[in-house]
XYZ file of C-alpha atoms in Angstrom:
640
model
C 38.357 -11.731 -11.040
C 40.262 -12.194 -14.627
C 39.250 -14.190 -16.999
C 41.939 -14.445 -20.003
C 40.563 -17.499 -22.753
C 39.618 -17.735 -26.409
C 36.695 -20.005 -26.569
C 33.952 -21.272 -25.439
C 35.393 -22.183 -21.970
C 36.221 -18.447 -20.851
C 32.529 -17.342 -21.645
C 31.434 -19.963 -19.226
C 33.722 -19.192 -16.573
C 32.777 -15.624 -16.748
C 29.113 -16.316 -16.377
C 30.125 -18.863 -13.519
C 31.829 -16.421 -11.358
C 29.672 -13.190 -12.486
C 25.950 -15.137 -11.909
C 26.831 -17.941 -9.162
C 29.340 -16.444 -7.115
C 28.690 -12.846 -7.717
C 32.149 -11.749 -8.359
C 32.938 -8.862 -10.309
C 34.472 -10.071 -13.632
C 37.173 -8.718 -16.165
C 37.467 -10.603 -19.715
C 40.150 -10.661 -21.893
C 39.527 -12.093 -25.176
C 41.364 -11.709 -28.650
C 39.737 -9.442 -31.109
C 37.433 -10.656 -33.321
C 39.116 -11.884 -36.450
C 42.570 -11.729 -34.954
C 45.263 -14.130 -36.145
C 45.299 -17.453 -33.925
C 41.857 -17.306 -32.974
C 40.487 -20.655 -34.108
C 38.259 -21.274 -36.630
C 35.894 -24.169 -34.819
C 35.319 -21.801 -31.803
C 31.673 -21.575 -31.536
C 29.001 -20.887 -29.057
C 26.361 -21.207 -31.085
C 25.539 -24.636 -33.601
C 26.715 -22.513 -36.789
C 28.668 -19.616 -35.000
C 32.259 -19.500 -35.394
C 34.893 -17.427 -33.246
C 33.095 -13.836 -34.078
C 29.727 -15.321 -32.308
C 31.756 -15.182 -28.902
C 32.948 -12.056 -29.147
C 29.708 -10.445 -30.630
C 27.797 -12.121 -27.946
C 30.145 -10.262 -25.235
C 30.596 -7.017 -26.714
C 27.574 -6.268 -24.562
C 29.504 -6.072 -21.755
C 30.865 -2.711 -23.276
C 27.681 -1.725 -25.071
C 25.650 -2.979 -22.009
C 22.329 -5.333 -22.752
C 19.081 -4.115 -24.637
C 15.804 -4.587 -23.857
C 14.463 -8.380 -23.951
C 18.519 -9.254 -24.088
C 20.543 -11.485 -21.374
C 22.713 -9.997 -18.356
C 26.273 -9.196 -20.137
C 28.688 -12.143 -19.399
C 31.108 -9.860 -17.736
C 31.324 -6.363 -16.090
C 34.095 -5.255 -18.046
C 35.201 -6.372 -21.733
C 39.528 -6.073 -22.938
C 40.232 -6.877 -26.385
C 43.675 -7.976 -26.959
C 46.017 -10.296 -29.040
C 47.507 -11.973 -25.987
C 47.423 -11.121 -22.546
C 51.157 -9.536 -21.656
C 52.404 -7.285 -19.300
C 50.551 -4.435 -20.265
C 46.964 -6.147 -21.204
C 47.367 -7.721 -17.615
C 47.937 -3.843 -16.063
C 44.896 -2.775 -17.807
C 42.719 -5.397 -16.741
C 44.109 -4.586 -12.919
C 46.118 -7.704 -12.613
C 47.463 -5.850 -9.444
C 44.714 -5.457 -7.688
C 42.820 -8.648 -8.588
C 42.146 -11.775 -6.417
C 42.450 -14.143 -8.817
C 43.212 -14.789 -12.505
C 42.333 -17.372 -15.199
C 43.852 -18.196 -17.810
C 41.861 -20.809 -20.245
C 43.411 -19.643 -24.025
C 43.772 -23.304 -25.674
C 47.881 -22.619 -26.616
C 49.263 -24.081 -23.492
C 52.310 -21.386 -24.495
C 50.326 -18.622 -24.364
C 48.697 -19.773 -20.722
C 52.583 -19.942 -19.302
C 54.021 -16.712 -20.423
C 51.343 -15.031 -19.076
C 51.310 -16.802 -15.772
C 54.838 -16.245 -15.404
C 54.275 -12.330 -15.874
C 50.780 -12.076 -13.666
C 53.544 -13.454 -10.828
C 55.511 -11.100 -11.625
C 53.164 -8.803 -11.246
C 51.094 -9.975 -8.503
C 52.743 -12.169 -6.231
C 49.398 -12.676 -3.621
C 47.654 -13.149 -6.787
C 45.737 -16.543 -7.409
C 46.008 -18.609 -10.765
C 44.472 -21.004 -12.170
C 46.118 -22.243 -15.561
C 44.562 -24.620 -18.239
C 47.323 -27.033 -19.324
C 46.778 -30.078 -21.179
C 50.260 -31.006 -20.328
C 49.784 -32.723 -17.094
C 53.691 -33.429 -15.995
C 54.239 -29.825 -17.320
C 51.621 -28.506 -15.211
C 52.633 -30.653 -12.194
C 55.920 -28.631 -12.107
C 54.764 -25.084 -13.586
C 52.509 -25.220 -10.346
C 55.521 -25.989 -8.295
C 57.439 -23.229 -9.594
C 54.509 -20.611 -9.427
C 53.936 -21.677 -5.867
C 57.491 -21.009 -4.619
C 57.665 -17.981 -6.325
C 54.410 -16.490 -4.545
C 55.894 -18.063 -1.296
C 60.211 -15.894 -2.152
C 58.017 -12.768 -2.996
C 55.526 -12.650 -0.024
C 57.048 -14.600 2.846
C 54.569 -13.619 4.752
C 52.034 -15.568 3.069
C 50.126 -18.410 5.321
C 51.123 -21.798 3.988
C 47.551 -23.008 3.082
C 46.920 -19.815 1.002
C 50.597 -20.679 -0.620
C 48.998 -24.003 -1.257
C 46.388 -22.392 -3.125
C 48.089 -19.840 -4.880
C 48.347 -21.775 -8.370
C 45.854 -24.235 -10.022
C 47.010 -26.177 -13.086
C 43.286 -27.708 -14.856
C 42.359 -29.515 -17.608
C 38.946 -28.819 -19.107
C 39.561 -32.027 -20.946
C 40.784 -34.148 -17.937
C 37.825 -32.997 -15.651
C 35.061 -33.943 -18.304
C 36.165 -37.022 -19.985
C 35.187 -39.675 -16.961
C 31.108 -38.129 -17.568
C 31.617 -38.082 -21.495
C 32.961 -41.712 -20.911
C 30.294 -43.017 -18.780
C 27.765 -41.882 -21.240
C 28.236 -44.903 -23.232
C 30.203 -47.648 -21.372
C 28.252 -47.950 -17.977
C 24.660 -47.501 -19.078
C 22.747 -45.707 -16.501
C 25.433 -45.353 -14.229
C 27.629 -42.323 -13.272
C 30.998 -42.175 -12.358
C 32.759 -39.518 -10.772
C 37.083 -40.411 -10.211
C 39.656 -38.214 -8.657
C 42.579 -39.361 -7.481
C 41.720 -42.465 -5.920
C 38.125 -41.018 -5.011
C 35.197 -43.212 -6.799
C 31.646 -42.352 -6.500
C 29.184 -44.181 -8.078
C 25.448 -43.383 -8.952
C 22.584 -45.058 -10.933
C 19.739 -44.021 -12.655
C 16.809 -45.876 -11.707
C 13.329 -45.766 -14.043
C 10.047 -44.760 -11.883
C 8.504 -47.595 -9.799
C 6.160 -49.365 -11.304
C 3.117 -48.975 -8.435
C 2.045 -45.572 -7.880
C 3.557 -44.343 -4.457
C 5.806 -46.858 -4.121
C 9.380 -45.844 -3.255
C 12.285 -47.407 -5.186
C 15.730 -48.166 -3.412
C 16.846 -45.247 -2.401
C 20.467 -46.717 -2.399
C 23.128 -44.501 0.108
C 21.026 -41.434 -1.100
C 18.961 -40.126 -3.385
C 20.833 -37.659 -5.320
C 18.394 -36.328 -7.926
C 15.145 -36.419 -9.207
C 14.616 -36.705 -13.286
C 12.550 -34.052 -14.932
C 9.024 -34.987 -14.887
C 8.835 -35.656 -18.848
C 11.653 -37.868 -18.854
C 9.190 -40.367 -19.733
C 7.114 -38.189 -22.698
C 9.143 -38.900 -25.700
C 8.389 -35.010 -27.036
C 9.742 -34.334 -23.410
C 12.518 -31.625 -22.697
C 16.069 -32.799 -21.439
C 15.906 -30.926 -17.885
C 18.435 -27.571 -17.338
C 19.157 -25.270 -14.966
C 15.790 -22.846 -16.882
C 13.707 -25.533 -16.774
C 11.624 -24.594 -13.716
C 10.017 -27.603 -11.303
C 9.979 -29.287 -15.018
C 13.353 -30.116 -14.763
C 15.588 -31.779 -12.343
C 15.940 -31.576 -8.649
C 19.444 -31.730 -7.048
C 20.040 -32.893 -3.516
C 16.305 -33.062 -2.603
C 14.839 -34.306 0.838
C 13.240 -37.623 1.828
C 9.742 -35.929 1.642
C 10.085 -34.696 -1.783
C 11.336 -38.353 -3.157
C 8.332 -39.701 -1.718
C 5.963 -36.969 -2.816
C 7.604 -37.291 -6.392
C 5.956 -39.907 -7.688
C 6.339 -41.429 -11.723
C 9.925 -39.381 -11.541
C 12.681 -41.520 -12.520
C 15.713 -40.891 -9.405
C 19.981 -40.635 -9.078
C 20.493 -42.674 -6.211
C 24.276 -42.759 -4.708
C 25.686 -46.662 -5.060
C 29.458 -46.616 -3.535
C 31.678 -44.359 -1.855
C 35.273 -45.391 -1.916
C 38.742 -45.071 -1.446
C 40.768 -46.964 -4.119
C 43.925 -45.941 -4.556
C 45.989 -43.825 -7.392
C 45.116 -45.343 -11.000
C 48.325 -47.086 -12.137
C 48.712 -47.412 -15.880
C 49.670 -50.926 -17.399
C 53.333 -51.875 -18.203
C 53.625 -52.008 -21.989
C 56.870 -54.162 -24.040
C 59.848 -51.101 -24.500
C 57.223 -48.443 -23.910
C 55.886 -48.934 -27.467
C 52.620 -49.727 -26.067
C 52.183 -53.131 -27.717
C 51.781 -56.007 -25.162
C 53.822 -58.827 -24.753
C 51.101 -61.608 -26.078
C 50.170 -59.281 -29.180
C 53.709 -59.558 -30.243
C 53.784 -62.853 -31.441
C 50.642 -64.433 -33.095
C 48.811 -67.216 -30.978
C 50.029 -70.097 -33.641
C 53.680 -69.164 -33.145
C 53.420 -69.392 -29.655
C 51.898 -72.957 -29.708
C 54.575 -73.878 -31.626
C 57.277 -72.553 -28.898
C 55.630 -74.091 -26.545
C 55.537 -77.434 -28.156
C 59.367 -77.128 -29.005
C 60.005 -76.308 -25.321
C 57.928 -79.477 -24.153
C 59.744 -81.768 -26.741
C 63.348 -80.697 -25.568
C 61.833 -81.432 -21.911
C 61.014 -84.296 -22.578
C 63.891 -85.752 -24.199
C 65.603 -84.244 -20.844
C 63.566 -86.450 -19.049
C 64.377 -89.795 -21.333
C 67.816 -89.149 -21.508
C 68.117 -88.719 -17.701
C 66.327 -91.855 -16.996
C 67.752 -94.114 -19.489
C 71.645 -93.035 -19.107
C 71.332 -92.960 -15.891
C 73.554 -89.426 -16.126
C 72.547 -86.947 -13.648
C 68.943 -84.684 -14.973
C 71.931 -81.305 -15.335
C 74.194 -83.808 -17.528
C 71.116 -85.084 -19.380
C 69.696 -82.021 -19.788
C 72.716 -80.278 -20.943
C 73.759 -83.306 -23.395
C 70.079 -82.826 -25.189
C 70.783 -79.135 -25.496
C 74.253 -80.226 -27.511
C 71.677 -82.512 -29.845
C 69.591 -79.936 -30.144
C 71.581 -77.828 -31.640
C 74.263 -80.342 -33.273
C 77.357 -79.504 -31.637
C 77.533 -82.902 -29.908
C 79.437 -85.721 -30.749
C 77.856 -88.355 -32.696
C 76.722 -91.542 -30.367
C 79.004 -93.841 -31.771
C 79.581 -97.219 -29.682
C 76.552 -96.317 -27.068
C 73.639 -97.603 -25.742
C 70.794 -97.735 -28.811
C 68.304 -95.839 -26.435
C 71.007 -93.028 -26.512
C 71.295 -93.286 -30.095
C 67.635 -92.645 -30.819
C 67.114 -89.353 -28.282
C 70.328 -87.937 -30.090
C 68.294 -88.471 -33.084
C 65.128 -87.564 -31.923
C 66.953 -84.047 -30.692
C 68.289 -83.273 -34.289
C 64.719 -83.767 -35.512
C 63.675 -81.328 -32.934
C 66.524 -78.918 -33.876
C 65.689 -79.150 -37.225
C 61.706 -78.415 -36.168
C 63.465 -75.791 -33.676
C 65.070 -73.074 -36.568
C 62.613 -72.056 -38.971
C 60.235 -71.423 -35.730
C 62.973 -69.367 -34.462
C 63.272 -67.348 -37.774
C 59.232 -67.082 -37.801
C 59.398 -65.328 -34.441
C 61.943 -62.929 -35.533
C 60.412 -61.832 -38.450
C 56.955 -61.302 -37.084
C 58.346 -59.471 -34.013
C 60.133 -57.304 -36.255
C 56.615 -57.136 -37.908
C 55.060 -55.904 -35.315
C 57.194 -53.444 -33.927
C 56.906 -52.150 -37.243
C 53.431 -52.070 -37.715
C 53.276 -50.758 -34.288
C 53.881 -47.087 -36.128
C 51.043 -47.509 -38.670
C 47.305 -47.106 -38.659
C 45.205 -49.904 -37.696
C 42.502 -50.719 -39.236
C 39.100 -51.974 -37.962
C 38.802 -55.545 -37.362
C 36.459 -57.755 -40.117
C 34.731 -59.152 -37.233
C 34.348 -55.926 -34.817
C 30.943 -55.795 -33.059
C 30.072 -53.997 -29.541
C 32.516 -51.491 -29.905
C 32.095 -47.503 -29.248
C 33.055 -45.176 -32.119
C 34.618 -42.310 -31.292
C 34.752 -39.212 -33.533
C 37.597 -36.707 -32.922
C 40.768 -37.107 -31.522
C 41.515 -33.709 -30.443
C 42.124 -33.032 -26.370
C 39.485 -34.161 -25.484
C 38.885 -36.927 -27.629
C 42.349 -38.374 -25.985
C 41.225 -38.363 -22.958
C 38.087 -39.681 -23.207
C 40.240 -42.639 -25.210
C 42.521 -43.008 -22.679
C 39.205 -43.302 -20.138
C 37.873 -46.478 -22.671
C 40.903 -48.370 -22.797
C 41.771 -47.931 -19.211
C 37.855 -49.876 -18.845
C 38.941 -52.746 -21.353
C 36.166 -51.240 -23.673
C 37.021 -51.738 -27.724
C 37.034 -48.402 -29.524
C 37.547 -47.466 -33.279
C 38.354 -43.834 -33.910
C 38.123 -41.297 -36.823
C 39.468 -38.506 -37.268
C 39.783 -36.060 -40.196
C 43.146 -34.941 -39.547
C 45.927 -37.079 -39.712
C 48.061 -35.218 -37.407
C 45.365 -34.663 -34.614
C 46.866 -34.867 -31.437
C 45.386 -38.114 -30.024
C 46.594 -40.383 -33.502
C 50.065 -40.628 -31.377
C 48.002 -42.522 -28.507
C 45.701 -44.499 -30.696
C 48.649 -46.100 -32.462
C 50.419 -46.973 -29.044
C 47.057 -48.183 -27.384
C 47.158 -50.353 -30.954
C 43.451 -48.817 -31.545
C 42.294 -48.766 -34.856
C 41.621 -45.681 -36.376
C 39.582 -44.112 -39.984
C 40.951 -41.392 -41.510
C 38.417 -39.162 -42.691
C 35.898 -36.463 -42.852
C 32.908 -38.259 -40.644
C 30.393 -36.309 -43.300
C 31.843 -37.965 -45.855
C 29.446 -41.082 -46.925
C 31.080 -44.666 -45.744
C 33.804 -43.195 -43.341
C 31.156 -44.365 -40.608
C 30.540 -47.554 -41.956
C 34.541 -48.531 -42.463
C 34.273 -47.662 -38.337
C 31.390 -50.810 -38.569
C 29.031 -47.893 -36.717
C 26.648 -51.027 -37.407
C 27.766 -52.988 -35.397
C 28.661 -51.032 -32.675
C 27.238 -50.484 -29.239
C 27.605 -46.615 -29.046
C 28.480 -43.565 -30.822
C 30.364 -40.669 -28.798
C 30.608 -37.446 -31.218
C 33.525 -35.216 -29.765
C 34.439 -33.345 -32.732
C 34.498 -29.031 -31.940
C 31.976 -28.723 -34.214
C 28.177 -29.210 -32.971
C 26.885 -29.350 -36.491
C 29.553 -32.278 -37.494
C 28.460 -33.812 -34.276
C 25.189 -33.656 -34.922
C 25.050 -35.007 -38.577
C 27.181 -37.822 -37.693
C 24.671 -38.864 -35.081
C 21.827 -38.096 -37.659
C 23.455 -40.588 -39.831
C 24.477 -43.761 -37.474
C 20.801 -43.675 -36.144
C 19.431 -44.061 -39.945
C 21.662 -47.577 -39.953
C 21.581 -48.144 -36.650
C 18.462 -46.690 -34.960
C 18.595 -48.032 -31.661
C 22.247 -47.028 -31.486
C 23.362 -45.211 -28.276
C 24.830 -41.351 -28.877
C 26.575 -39.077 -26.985
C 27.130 -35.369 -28.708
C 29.522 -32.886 -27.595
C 27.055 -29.916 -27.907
C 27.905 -26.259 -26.669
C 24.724 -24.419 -26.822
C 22.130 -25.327 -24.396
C 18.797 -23.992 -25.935
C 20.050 -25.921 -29.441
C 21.368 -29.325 -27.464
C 17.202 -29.516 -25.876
C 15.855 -29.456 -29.344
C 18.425 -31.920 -30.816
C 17.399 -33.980 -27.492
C 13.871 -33.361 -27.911
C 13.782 -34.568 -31.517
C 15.823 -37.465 -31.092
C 13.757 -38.771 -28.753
C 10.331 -38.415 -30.449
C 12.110 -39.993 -33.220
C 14.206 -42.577 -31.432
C 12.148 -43.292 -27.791
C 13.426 -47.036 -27.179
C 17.342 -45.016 -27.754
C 19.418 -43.621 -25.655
C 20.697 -39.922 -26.452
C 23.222 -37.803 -24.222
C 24.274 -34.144 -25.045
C 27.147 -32.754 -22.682
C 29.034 -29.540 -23.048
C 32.733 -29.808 -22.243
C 32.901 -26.262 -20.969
C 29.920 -26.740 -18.330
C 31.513 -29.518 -17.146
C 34.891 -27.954 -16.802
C 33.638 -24.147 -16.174
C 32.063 -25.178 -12.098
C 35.875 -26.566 -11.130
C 37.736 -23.581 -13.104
C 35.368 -21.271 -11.189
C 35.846 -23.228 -7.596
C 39.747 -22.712 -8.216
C 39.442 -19.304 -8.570
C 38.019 -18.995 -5.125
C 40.778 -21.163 -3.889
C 38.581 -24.858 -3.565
C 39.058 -27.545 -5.573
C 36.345 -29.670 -7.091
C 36.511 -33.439 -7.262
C 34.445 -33.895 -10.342
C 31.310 -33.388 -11.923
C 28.226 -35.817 -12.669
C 25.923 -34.540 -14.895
C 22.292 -34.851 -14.468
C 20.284 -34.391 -17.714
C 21.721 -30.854 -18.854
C 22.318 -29.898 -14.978
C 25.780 -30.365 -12.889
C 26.421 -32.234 -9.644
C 29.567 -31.354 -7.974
C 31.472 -32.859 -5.616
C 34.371 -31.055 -3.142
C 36.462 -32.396 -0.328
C 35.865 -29.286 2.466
C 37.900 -29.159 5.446
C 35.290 -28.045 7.843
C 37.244 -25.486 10.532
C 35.975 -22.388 9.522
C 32.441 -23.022 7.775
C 29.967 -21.681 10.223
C 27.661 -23.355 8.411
C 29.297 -26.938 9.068
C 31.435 -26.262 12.321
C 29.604 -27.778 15.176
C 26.549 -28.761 13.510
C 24.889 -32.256 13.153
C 24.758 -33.507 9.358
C 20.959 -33.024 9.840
C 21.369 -29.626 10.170
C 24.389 -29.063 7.817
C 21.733 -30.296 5.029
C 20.256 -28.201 2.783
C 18.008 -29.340 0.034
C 18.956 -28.192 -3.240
C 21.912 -27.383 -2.255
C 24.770 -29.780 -0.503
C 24.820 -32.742 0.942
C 27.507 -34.529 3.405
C 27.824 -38.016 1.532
C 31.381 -39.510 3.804
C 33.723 -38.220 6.474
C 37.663 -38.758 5.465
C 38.747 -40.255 8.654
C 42.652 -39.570 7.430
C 45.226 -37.819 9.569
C 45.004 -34.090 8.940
C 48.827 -33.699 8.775
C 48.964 -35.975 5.817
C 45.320 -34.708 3.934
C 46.106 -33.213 0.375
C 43.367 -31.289 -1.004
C 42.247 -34.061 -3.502
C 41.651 -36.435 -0.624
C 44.532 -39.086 -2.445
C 47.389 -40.156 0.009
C 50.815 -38.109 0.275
C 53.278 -39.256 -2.517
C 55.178 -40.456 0.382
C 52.995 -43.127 1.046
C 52.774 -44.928 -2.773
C 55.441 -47.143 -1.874
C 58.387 -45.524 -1.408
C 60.374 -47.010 1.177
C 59.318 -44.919 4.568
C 56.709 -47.696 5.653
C 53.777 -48.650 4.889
C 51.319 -47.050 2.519
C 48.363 -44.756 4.251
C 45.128 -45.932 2.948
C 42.313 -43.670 3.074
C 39.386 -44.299 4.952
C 35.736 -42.278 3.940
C 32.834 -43.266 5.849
C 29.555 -42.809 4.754
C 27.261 -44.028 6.938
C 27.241 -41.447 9.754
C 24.361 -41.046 11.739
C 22.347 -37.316 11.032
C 23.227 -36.537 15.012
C 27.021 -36.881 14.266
C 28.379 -33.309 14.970
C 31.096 -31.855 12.838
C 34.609 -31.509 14.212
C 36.779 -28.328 13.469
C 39.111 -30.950 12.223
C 37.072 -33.267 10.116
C 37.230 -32.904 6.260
C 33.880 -34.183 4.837
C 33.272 -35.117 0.628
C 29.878 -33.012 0.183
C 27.908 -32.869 -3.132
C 26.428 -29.507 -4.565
C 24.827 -27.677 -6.868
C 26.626 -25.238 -8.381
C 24.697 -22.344 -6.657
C 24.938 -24.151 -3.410
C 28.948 -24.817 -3.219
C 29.150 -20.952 -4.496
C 27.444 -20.046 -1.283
C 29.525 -22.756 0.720
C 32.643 -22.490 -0.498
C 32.480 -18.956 -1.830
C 33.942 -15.571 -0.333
C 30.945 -14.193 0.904
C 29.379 -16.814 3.447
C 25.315 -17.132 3.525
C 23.839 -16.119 6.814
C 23.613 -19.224 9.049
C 19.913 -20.065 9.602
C 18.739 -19.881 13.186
C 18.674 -22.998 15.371
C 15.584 -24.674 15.425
């Protein structure tokens, strides 16, 4: 395996493949100090981009006494990985390759040579681009399948990978502060949905265990000095996928029970007025349209009296009040008095009639122009999130908010992040400046806000803005973007003694992203990821044919604590599955009949027996998909 990145995410990756799956791991990284390497990398709270590559220049040197295992067998510093770094690293002989750098340039040119050089070879590409990626993956894919026609179709399938770290872990970083205790995992018209639920109140009693129990909370989840529970935190921490007789047995442990299991469709996003992302009711001000509508119910009505007092037909009345309206009738010389007063009453109308016209023209213009500026917070804002950065991640997690209806006010330091384009067309309002800078949180109203989510690349700018809201706010909800794990459980762990009645969240992009990077690499895909304290539940559509583990076993065998669980059967055609479990683009409506719908069902009984040609959602631990999904399969356990 290659690993080709320049942050935070290719360190994880490597350790991913190297310690779960036990592949042997190349890593090329830029040289520390070389041009384009940038400055916010960091993989420890104050490191910058010399603390990654110090950390892995023990794969070279090789680890000392009382140090970690290296990150990687085999270390390649370069500027950019091209034709010839590839060749070194044995881009020839490889399996698969990664490529993670953050320049979504530098990702493409060297896909397009590895190839080149490898046509069999697997990618998997980080992109933020998603329509570029859609057809970069297209291209890739019928390039391996010209160059090797020999190639089966499913392994052409898999041949090229297009992620984004960002994409795969804004719905967690989202749910963090919108939906309380509840997680939400969404891919492609896949929705799970779990809860936390506190400890029941009389010792040995069982709470609802819901469609499953997913997880148990670390045991000091309730001690305020209390550890948040990782992977090193030993029968301390949290427990993954565990068995009915371990819920029960865990009593005064707080539980992730599974809620819903559902099909629902491809997300469609919201029409918007010219594509300038300003609805149609925001474009004229409430007042202005009470006036239109009261000019529109005046000219009916004079419709109506003319019709019935002329005794002209209601298109003839109608049309002749229209001609009042706008004076280009003749004067009602010589007729009936009742016609003489609706003519007037219709000038009076027309007169009422222009200068609303000329209001509505000048504040549409108004707003269309406005549309291009900042906005600022609202005098009145209250139960809003604030959101600090508005970087790739940032955006997404944005676009996650507003797609829930739930008001946001952003700041950002620089003008020209990435995300300000989105935040102006989703109309959100937005601070300019440095969030360490003293009353850039409060012109965000941080005090009257409902959460804080800190997604700046910085952990120590994350951290001080958090430090700061809970001094005005102090039962304020937070969620930090933190890298390093050992410095995230003290942050936790003070926070908490400090704060025990407030909620605090630490997540680290790159674990979230690193398991489905990894999974791609051995040609699976990962639905999404649901964090559990500072642990990671996965989730993966698996086709069973093939497992010996799954084929032709009951689901009460196929289970393995701690490891996966079956949680719904896809019941879909197998001629028309896609590896994300969403419908072919065929069926979205496009003419050839009507739409496929996906079925999952969940409630199987344990004696159901896998078919070769079932395709069953399963949740993991990392460790646990590695040996399900990975290259080398685990010995299947004896029959009972």
């Amino acid at each position: 395996m290659i690993v080709c990145g320049d942050d935070g995410l290719a360190h994880r990756l490597a350790v991913e493949l190297r310690g779960v799956y036990r592949e042997t791991v190349t890593l090329v990284v830029p040289p520390a100090g070389a041009a384009g390497v940038p400055d916010n990398t960091q993989l420890t709270p104050v490191g910058r981009a010399s603390a990654l590559f110090g950390r892995m220049s023990r794969v070279v040197t090789g680890p000392s006494s009382g140090d970690r295992d290296p990150v990687a067998d085999r270390l390649i510093e370069a500027p950019a990985p091209d034709d010839d770094v590839l060749l070194r690293a044995g881009v020839e002989e490889a399996s698969a390759l990664a490529l993670v750098h953050q320049d979504d340039e530098v990702n493409i040119r060297a896909a397009l040579a590895a190839r080149r050089l490898n046509p069999r070879l697997r990618l998997v590409i980080r992109l933020y681009n998603r329509k570029l990626g859609q057809h970069l993956e297209e291209l890739l894919d019928q390039a391996a399948a010209v160059s090797a026609p020999d190639m089966d179709r499913n392994e052409v399938d898999a041949s090229t990978t297009v992620l984004s770290d960002a994409d795969t872990a804004a719905p967690a970083l989202a749910a963090t502060v919108v939906a309380g205790t509840s997680k939400v995992v969404q891919a492609d018209g896949l929705l799970l949905r779990a809860v936390e639920r506190p400890p029941a109140l009389r010792p040995g009693a069982a709470g609802d265990p819901g469609l499953c129990t997913l997880a148990l909370l670390s045991s000091t989840t309730g001690d305020p000095g209390g550890a948040d529970g990782s992977d090193s935190s030993g029968e301390a921490g949290p427990q993954l996928l565990p068995d009915e007789a371990s819920v029960r047995a865990a009593s005064g442990r707080g539980t992730v029970v599974l809620e819903a299991v559902s099909y629902r469709g491809p997300d469609l996003s919201p029409s918007r007025l010219a594509g300038r992302g300003a609805p149609l009711a925001q474009v004229f001000s409430r007042r202005l349209r009470w006036s239109l509508f009261g000019i529109f119910a005046s000219v009916l009505g004079l419709a109506v009296a003319s019709w019935l007092t002329t005794g002209d037909p209601p298109v003839h009345a109608a049309y002749l009040t229209i001609l009042d309206i706008f004076a280009i009738g003749d004067p009602a010389i010589g007729e009936p008095t009742s016609r003489q007063v609706i003519q007037m009453l219709s000038g009076l109308t027309g007169l009422l009639l222009l200068p609303v016209l000329v209001a509505a023209v000048l504040e549409g213009l108004g707003t269309f122009r406005t549309a291009a500026a900042l906005r600022r917070p609202p005098r009145g804002l209250s139960g809003h999130v604030v959101l600090l950065g508005l970087g790739k991640v940032g955006s997404r997690v944005l676009a996650r908010l507003r797609e829930l209806d739930i008001p946001v006010v952003c700041v950002e330091a620089d003008p020209e992040a990435r995300g300000i384009a989105l935040a102006r067309r989703l109309r959100v309002p937005i601070v300019i400046g440095d969030v360490t800078t003293e009353g850039v949180l409060e012109a965000a109203k941080i005090q009257r806000a409902r959460a804080l989510l800190a997604l700046t690349s910085a952990d120590i700018t994350n951290l001080e803005a958090a430090l700061y809201a809970r001094t005005v706010k102090p039962h304020l909800r937070v969620s930090m973007r933190l890298f390093d794990d050992a410095f995230a459980s003290a942050v936790f762990r003070t926070l908490r003694a400090a704060h025990p009645q407030a909620v605090t969240r630490s997540r680290s992009v790159s674990t979230l992203a690193a398991p489905a990077f990894a999974a791609a690499m051995m040609g699976r895909q990962i639905l999404g990821a649901m964090p559990v304290e500072r642990r990671v539940l996965l989730f993966a559509a698996v086709d069973v044919a093939g497992h010996p583990l799954l084929e032709g076993r009951t689901l009460g065998q196929v289970f393995r604590e701690g490891a996966w669980r079956i949680l719904a059967l896809d019941l879909a055609d197998p001629d028309e599955r896609r590896p994300d479990l969403s419908a072919p683009r065929s069926s979205y409506g496009d003419g050839d009949g009507e739409a496929r719908k996906a079925e999952l069902v969940w409630n199987l009984p344990q004696s159901y027996v896998l078919r070769p040609e079932d395709r069953v959602v399963i949740a993991g631990t990392r460790q646990g998909l590695a040996d399900l999904l990975g290259r080398q399969q685990p010995r299947v356990p004896a029959e009972p």
